[in-house]
Short mmCIF file of C-alpha atoms in Angstrom, two decimals:
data_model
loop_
_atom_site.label_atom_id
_atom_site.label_comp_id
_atom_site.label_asym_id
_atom_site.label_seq_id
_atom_site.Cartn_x
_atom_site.Cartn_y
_atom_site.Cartn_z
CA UNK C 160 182.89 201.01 45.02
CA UNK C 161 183.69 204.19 46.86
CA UNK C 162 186.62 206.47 45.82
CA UNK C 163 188.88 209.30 46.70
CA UNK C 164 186.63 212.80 47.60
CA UNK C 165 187.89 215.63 46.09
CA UNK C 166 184.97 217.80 46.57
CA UNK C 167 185.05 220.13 49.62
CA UNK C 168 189.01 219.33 50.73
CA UNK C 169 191.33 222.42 51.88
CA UNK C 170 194.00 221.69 50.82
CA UNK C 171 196.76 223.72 53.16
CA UNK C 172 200.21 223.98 52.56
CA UNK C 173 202.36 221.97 54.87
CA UNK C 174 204.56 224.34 55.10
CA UNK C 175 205.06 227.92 53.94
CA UNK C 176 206.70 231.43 53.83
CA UNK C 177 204.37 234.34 54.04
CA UNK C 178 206.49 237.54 52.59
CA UNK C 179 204.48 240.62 53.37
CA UNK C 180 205.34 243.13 51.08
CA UNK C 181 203.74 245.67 52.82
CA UNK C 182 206.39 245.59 55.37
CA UNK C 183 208.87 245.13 52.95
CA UNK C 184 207.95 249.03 51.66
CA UNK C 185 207.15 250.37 55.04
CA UNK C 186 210.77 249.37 56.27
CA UNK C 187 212.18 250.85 53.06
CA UNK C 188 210.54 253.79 54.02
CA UNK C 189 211.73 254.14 57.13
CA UNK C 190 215.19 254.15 55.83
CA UNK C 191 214.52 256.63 53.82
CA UNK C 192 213.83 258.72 56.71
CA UNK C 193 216.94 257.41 58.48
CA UNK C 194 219.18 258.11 55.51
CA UNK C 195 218.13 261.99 56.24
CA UNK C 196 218.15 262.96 52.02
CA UNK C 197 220.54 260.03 51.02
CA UNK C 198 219.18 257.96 48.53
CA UNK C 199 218.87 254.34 49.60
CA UNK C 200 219.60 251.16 47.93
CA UNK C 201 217.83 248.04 49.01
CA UNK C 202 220.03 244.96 48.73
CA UNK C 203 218.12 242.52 47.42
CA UNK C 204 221.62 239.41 47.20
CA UNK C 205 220.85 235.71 47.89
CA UNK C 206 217.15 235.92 46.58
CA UNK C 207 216.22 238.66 48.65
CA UNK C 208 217.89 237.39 51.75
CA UNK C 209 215.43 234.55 51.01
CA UNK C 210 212.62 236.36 50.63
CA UNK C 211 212.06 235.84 46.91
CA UNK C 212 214.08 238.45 44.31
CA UNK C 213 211.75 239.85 42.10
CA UNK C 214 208.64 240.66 44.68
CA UNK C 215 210.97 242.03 46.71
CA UNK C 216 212.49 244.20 44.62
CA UNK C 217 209.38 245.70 43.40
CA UNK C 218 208.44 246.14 46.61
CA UNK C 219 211.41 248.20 47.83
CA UNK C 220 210.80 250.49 44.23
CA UNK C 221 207.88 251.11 45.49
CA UNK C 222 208.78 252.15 48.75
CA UNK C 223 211.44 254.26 47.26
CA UNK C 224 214.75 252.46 47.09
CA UNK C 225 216.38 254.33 44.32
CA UNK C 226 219.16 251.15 43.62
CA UNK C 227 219.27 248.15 44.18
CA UNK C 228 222.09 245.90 45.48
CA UNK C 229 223.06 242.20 44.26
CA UNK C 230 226.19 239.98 44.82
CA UNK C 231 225.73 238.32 41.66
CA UNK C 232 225.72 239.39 37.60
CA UNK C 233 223.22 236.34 37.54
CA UNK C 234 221.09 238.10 39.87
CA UNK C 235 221.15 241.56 38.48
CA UNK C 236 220.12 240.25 34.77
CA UNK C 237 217.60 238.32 36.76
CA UNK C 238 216.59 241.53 37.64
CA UNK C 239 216.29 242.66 34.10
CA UNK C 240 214.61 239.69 32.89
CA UNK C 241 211.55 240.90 35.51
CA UNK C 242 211.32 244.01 34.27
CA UNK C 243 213.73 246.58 36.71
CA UNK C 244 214.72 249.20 34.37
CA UNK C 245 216.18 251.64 37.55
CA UNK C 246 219.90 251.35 38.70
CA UNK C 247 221.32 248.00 39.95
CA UNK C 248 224.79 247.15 41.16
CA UNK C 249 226.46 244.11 40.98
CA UNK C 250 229.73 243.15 43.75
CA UNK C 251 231.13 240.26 42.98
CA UNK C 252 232.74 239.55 39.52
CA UNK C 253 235.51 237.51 38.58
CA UNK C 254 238.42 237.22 35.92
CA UNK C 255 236.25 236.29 32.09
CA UNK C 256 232.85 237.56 33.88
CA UNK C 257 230.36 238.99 31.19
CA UNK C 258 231.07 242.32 31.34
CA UNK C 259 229.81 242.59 27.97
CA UNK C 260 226.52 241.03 29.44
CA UNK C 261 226.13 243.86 32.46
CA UNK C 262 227.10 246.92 29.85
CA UNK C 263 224.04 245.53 27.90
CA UNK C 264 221.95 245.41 30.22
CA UNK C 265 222.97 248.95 32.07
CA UNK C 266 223.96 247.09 34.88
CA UNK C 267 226.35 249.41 37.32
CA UNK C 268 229.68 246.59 38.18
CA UNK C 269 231.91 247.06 41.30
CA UNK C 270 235.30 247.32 40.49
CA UNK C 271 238.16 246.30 42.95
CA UNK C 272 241.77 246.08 40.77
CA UNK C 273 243.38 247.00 37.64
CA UNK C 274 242.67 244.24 36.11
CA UNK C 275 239.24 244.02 36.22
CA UNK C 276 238.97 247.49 35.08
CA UNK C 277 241.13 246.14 31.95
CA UNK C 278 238.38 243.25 31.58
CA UNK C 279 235.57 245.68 31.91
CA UNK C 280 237.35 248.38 29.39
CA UNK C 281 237.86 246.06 26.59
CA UNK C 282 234.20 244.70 26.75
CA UNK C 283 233.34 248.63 26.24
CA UNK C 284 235.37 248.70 23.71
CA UNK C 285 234.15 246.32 21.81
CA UNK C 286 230.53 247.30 22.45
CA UNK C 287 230.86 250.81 21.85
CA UNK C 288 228.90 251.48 24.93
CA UNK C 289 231.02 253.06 28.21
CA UNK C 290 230.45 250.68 31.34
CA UNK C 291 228.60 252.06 34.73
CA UNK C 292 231.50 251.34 37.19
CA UNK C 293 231.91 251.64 41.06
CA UNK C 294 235.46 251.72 42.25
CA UNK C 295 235.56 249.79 45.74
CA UNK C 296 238.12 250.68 47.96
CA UNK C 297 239.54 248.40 50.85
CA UNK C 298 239.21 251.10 54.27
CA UNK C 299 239.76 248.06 56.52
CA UNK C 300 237.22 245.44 56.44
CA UNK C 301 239.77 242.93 54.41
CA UNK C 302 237.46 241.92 51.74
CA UNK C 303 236.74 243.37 48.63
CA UNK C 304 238.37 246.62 47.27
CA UNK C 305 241.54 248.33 46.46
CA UNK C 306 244.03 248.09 49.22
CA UNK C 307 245.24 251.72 49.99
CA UNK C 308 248.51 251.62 48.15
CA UNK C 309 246.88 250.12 44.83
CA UNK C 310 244.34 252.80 44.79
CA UNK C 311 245.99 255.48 43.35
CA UNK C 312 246.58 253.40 40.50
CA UNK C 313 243.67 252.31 40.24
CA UNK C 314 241.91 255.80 40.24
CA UNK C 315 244.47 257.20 37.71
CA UNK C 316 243.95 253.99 35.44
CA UNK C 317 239.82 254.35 35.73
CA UNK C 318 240.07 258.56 35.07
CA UNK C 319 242.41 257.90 31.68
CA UNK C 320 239.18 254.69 31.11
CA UNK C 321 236.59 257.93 30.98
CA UNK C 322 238.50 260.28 29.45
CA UNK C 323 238.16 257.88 26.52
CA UNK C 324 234.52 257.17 27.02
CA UNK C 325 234.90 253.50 28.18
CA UNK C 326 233.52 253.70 31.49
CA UNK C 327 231.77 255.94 33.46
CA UNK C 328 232.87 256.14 37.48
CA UNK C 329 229.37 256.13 38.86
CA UNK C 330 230.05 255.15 42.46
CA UNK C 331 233.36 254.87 45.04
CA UNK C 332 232.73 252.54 47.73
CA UNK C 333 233.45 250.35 50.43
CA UNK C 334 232.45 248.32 53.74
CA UNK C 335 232.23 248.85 57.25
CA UNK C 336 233.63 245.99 59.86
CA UNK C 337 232.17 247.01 62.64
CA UNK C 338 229.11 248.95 62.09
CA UNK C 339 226.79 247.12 64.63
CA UNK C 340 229.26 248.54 67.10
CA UNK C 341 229.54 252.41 66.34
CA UNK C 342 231.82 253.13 68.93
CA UNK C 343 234.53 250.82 68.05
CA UNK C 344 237.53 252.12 66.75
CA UNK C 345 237.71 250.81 63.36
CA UNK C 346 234.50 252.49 62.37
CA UNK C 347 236.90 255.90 62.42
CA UNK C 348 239.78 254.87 61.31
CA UNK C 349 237.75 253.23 58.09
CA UNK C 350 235.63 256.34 57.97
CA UNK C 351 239.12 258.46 57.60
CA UNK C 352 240.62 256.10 55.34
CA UNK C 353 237.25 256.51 53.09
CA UNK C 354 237.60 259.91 53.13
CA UNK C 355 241.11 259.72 52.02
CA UNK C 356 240.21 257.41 49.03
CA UNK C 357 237.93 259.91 47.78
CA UNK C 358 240.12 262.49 48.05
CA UNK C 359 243.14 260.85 46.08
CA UNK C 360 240.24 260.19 43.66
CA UNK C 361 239.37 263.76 43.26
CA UNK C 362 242.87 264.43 42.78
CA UNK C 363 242.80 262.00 39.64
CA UNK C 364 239.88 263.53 38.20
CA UNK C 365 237.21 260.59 39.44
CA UNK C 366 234.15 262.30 40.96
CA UNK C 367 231.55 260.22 41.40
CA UNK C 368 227.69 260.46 41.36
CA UNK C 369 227.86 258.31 44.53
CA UNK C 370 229.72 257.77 47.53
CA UNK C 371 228.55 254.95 49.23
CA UNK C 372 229.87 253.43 52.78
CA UNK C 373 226.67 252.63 54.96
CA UNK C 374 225.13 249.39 55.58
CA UNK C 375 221.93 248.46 57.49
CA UNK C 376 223.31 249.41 60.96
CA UNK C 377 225.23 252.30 59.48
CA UNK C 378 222.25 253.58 57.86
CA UNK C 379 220.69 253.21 61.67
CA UNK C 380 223.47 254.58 64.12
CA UNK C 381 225.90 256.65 62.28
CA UNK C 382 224.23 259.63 60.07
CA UNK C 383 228.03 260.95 59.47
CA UNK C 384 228.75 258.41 56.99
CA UNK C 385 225.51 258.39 55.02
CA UNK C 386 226.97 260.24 52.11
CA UNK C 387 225.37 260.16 48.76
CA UNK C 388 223.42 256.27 49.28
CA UNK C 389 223.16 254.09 51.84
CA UNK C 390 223.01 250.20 51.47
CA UNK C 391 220.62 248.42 53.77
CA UNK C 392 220.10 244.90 53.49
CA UNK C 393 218.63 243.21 56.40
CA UNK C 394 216.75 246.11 58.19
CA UNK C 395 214.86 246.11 54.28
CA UNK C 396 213.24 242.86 55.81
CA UNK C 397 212.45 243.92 58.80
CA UNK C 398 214.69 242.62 61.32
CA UNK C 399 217.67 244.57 63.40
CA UNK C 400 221.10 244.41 62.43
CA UNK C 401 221.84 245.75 66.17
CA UNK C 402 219.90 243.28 68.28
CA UNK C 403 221.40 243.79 71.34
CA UNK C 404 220.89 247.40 71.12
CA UNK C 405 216.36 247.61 69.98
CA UNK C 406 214.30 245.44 68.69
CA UNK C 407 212.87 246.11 64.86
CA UNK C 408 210.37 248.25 66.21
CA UNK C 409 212.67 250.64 67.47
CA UNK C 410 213.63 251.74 64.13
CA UNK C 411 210.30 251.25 62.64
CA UNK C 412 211.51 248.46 60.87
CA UNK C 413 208.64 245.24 61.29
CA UNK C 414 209.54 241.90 60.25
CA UNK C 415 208.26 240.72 56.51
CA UNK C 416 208.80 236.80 56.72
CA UNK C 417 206.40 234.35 58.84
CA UNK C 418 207.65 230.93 58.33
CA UNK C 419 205.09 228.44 59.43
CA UNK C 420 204.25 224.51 58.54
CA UNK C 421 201.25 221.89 59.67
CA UNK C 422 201.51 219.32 62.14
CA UNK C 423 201.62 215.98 60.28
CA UNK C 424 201.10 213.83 63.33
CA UNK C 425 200.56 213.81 66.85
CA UNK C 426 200.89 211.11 69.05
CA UNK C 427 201.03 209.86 72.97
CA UNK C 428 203.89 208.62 74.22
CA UNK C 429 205.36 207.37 77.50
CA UNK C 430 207.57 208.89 79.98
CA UNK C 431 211.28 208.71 79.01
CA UNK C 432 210.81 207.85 75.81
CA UNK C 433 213.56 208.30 73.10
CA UNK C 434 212.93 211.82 70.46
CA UNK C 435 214.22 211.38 66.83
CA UNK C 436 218.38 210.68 66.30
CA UNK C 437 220.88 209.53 68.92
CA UNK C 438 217.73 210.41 71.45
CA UNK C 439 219.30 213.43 72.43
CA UNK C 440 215.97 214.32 73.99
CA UNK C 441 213.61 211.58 76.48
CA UNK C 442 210.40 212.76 77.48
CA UNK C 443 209.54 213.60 81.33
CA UNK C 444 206.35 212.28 81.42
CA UNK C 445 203.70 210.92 79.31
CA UNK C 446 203.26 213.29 76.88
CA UNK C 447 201.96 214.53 73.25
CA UNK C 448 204.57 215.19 70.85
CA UNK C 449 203.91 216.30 67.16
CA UNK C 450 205.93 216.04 63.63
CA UNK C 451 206.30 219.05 62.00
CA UNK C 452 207.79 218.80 58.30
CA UNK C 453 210.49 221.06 58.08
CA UNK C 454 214.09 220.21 58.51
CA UNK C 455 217.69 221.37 57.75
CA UNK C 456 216.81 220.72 53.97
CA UNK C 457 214.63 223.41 54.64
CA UNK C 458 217.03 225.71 55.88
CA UNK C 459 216.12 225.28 60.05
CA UNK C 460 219.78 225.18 61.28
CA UNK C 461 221.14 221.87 62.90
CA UNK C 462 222.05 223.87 65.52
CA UNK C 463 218.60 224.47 67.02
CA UNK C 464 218.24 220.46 68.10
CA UNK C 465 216.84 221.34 71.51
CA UNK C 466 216.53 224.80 71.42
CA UNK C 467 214.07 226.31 68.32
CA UNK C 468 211.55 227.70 69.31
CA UNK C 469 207.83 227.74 68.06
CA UNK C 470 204.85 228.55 68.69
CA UNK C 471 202.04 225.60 68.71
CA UNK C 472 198.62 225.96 69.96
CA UNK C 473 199.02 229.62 71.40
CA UNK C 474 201.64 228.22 73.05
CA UNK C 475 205.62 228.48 73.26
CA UNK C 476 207.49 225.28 72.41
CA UNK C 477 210.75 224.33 71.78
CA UNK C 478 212.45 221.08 69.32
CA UNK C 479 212.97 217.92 71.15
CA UNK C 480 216.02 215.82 69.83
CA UNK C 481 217.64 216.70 66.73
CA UNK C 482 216.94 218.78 63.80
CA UNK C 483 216.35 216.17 60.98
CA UNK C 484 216.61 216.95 57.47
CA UNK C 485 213.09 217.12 56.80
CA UNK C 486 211.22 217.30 60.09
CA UNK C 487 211.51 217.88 63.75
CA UNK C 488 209.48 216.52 66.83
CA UNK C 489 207.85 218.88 69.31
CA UNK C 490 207.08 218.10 72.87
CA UNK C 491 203.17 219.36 73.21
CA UNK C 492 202.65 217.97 76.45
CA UNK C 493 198.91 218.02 77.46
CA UNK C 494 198.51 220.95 75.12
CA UNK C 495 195.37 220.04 72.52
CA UNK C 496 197.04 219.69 69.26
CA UNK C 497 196.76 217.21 66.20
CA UNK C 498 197.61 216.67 62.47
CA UNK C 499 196.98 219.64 60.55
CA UNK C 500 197.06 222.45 63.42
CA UNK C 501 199.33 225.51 62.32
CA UNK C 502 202.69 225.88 63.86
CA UNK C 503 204.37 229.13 63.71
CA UNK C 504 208.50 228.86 63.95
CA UNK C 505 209.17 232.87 63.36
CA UNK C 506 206.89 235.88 62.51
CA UNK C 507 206.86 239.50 63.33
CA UNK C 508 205.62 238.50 67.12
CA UNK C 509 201.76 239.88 66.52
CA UNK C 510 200.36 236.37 67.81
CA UNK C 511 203.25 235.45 70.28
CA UNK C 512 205.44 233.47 68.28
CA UNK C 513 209.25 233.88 68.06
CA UNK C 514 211.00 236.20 65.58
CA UNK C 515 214.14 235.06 63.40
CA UNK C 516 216.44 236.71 66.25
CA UNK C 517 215.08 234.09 68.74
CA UNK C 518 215.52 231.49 66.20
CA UNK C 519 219.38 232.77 65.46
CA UNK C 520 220.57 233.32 69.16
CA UNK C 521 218.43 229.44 69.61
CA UNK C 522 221.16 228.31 67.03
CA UNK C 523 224.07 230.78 67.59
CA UNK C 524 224.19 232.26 64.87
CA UNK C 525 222.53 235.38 63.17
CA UNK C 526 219.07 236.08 62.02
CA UNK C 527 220.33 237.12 58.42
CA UNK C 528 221.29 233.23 58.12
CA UNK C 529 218.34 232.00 59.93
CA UNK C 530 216.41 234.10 56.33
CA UNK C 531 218.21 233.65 54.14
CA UNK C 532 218.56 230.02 54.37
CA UNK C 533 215.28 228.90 54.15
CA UNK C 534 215.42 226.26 50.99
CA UNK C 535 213.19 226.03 47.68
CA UNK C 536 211.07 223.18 48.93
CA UNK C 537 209.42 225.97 51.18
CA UNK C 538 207.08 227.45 48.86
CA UNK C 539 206.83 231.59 49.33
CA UNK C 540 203.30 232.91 49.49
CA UNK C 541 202.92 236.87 49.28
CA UNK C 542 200.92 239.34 50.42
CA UNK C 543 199.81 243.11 49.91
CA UNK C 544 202.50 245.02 47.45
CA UNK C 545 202.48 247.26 45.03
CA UNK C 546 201.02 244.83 42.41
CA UNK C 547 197.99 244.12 45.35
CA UNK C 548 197.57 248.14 45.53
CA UNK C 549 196.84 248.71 41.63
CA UNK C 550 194.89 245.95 41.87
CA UNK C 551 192.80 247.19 44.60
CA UNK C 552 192.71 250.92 42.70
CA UNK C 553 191.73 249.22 39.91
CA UNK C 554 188.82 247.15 41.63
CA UNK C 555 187.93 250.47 43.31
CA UNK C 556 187.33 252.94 40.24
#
């Protein structure tokens, strides 16, 4: 009676993200140098841009993000729970959000109307601790913040809130619309408006440790509105919030993510043969095509059916038929592939295989989507880091 073989099997994921972390500090490093004195913080929102919170945050400490940047309270405390003592802002709170919860845990809240200052002063209050606020102003992106004529208000309301010891104005801030595009008009007339803001601020008595404006591609292209911090989010991971302008590299930024997954099958199959859904693709000839297990579940977008690219055999190859929610089909031709052979869909480009911006212009979209929506069943494997360094200093004395 003969049974399964366990000795001697490899077993290799069938699909996978590798995060460098090395990269991860480089790039923060390279803002640093950008940001010309500014002190940087490295938005970490949306696990990482889906590169896994916590590793990545450490990371960016270590290469010397002062801050860090999160959407969500839940993410902050997450934060906290891991062991980030340092500064951390949180955007995005609603009416009854635990304020109480963020002045525990000293984390820094944004702050867009009166009435979530009154929600964040009575949670002081009754803690006896003063809240880290920052006091977002609306200068014309239409999102968050103050709109100009309720920021006076607003400032006068928050100066009267430290006068008393309830909060403590840490940061004024706001957003850029059109940073990617520099020359645009609105990048002026928001750059004015900020510097109005923090003027009528003064005025009330609110000066802040930190004046914040800049964003990944502000950080890159437009020095002038650096200020105290700078907030990059995507070029922390590598990859170029101006595309059509350089390539990572340009900026010394180098892509941390490889996203890569095992053939499951190959198989010959006649010409004009039906691919996958609706057969939105039919072979040319007879050919090789090959499963690969990752899908829109996964987070490849729908919108690559017939045009993601990846790279299979040290060669270029591109979905045929629809994206499925757990697999596509690639046409291999004649090219010698089978079950188990690596396929690359995005990297940093060192072995020829496409980059997240190929995959988001494939799909139409951007490459911070392309990131950050890669799903939990893709499990995250990481490499080099500040925990790999002591390591390797301790192995070394």
């Amino acid at each position: 009676m003969t049974g399964p073989v366990a000795s001697g099997v490899v077993h290799r994921a069938a699909r996978e993200a590798v995060i460098d972390l090395d990269a991860v500090m480089a790039n923060v490093g390279s803002l640093r140098e950008h940001a010309r004195g500014a002190a940087v913080m490295a938005v970490v929102k949306a696990d990482a841009y889906g590169h896994g919170l916590a590793p990545v945050a450490r990371a960016a400490r270590a290469g010397g993000a002062g801050w860090l940047g999160v959407a969500l309270l839940d993410e902050a405390l997450a934060l906290r729970a891991a062991g980030d003592t340092g500064p951390v802002l949180a955007w995005l709170l609603g009416p009854g959000a635990d304020w109480a919860g963020a002045i525990r845990a000293d984390v820094d809240v944004s702050v867009s109307a009166e009435w979530a200052l009154a929600e964040v002063v009575a949670a002081a209050r009754d803690l006896g601790l003063p809240a880290r606020v920052h006091l977002k102003v609306d200068t014309g992106l239409g999102r968050a913040g103050a709109t100009l004529d309720t920021w006076p208000r607003l400032v006068e309301v928050a100066a009267t809130a430290q006068a008393e010891g309830a909060v403590q104005v840490v940061g004024v801030w706001s957003h850029l619309a059109y940073a990617d595009t520099p020359e645009h008009p609105t990048v002026g007339a928001q750059a004015a408006a900020f510097a109005d803001a923090l003027r009528l601020a003064a005025q009330a008595g609110v000066r802040p440790h930190v004046r914040h404006l800049a964003n990944s591609a502000a950080t890159l292209l437009l020095p002038g509105l650096h200020y105290d911090l700078v907030r990059p989010g995507l070029a922390v991971y590598g990859l170029s919030p101006v595309p059509d302008r350089a390539d990572p590299d340009r900026y010394g930024l180098r892509p941390a993510m490889t996203l890569s997954a095992r053939l499951v099958l190959t198989k010959r199959v006649a010409a004009g043969s039906g691919v996958s859904y609706g057969h939105a693709y039919r072979t040319a000839g007879e050919t090789t095509v090959g499963v690969v297990p990752l899908g829109y579940a996964d987070g490849l977008p729908r919108h690559a059916s017939n045009t993601g690219p990846m790279l299979v055999a040290g060669r270029r190859h591109t979905v045929a038929g629809r994206v499925c929610m757990d697999q596509v089909v690639v046409d291999l031709g004649d090219d010698p592939a089978e079950a188990g052979d690596e396929v690359v869909l995005f990297g940093p480009g060192d072995r020829g295989e496409p980059s997240a911006q190929d995959w988001a212009e494939a799909a139409g979209t951007i490459s911070y989507e392309i990131v950050a929506r890669l799903g939990p069943r893709v499990p995250r494997r990481y490499l080099g880091g500040p925990l790999e360094q002591e390591r390797d200093q301790e192995g070394d004395r």
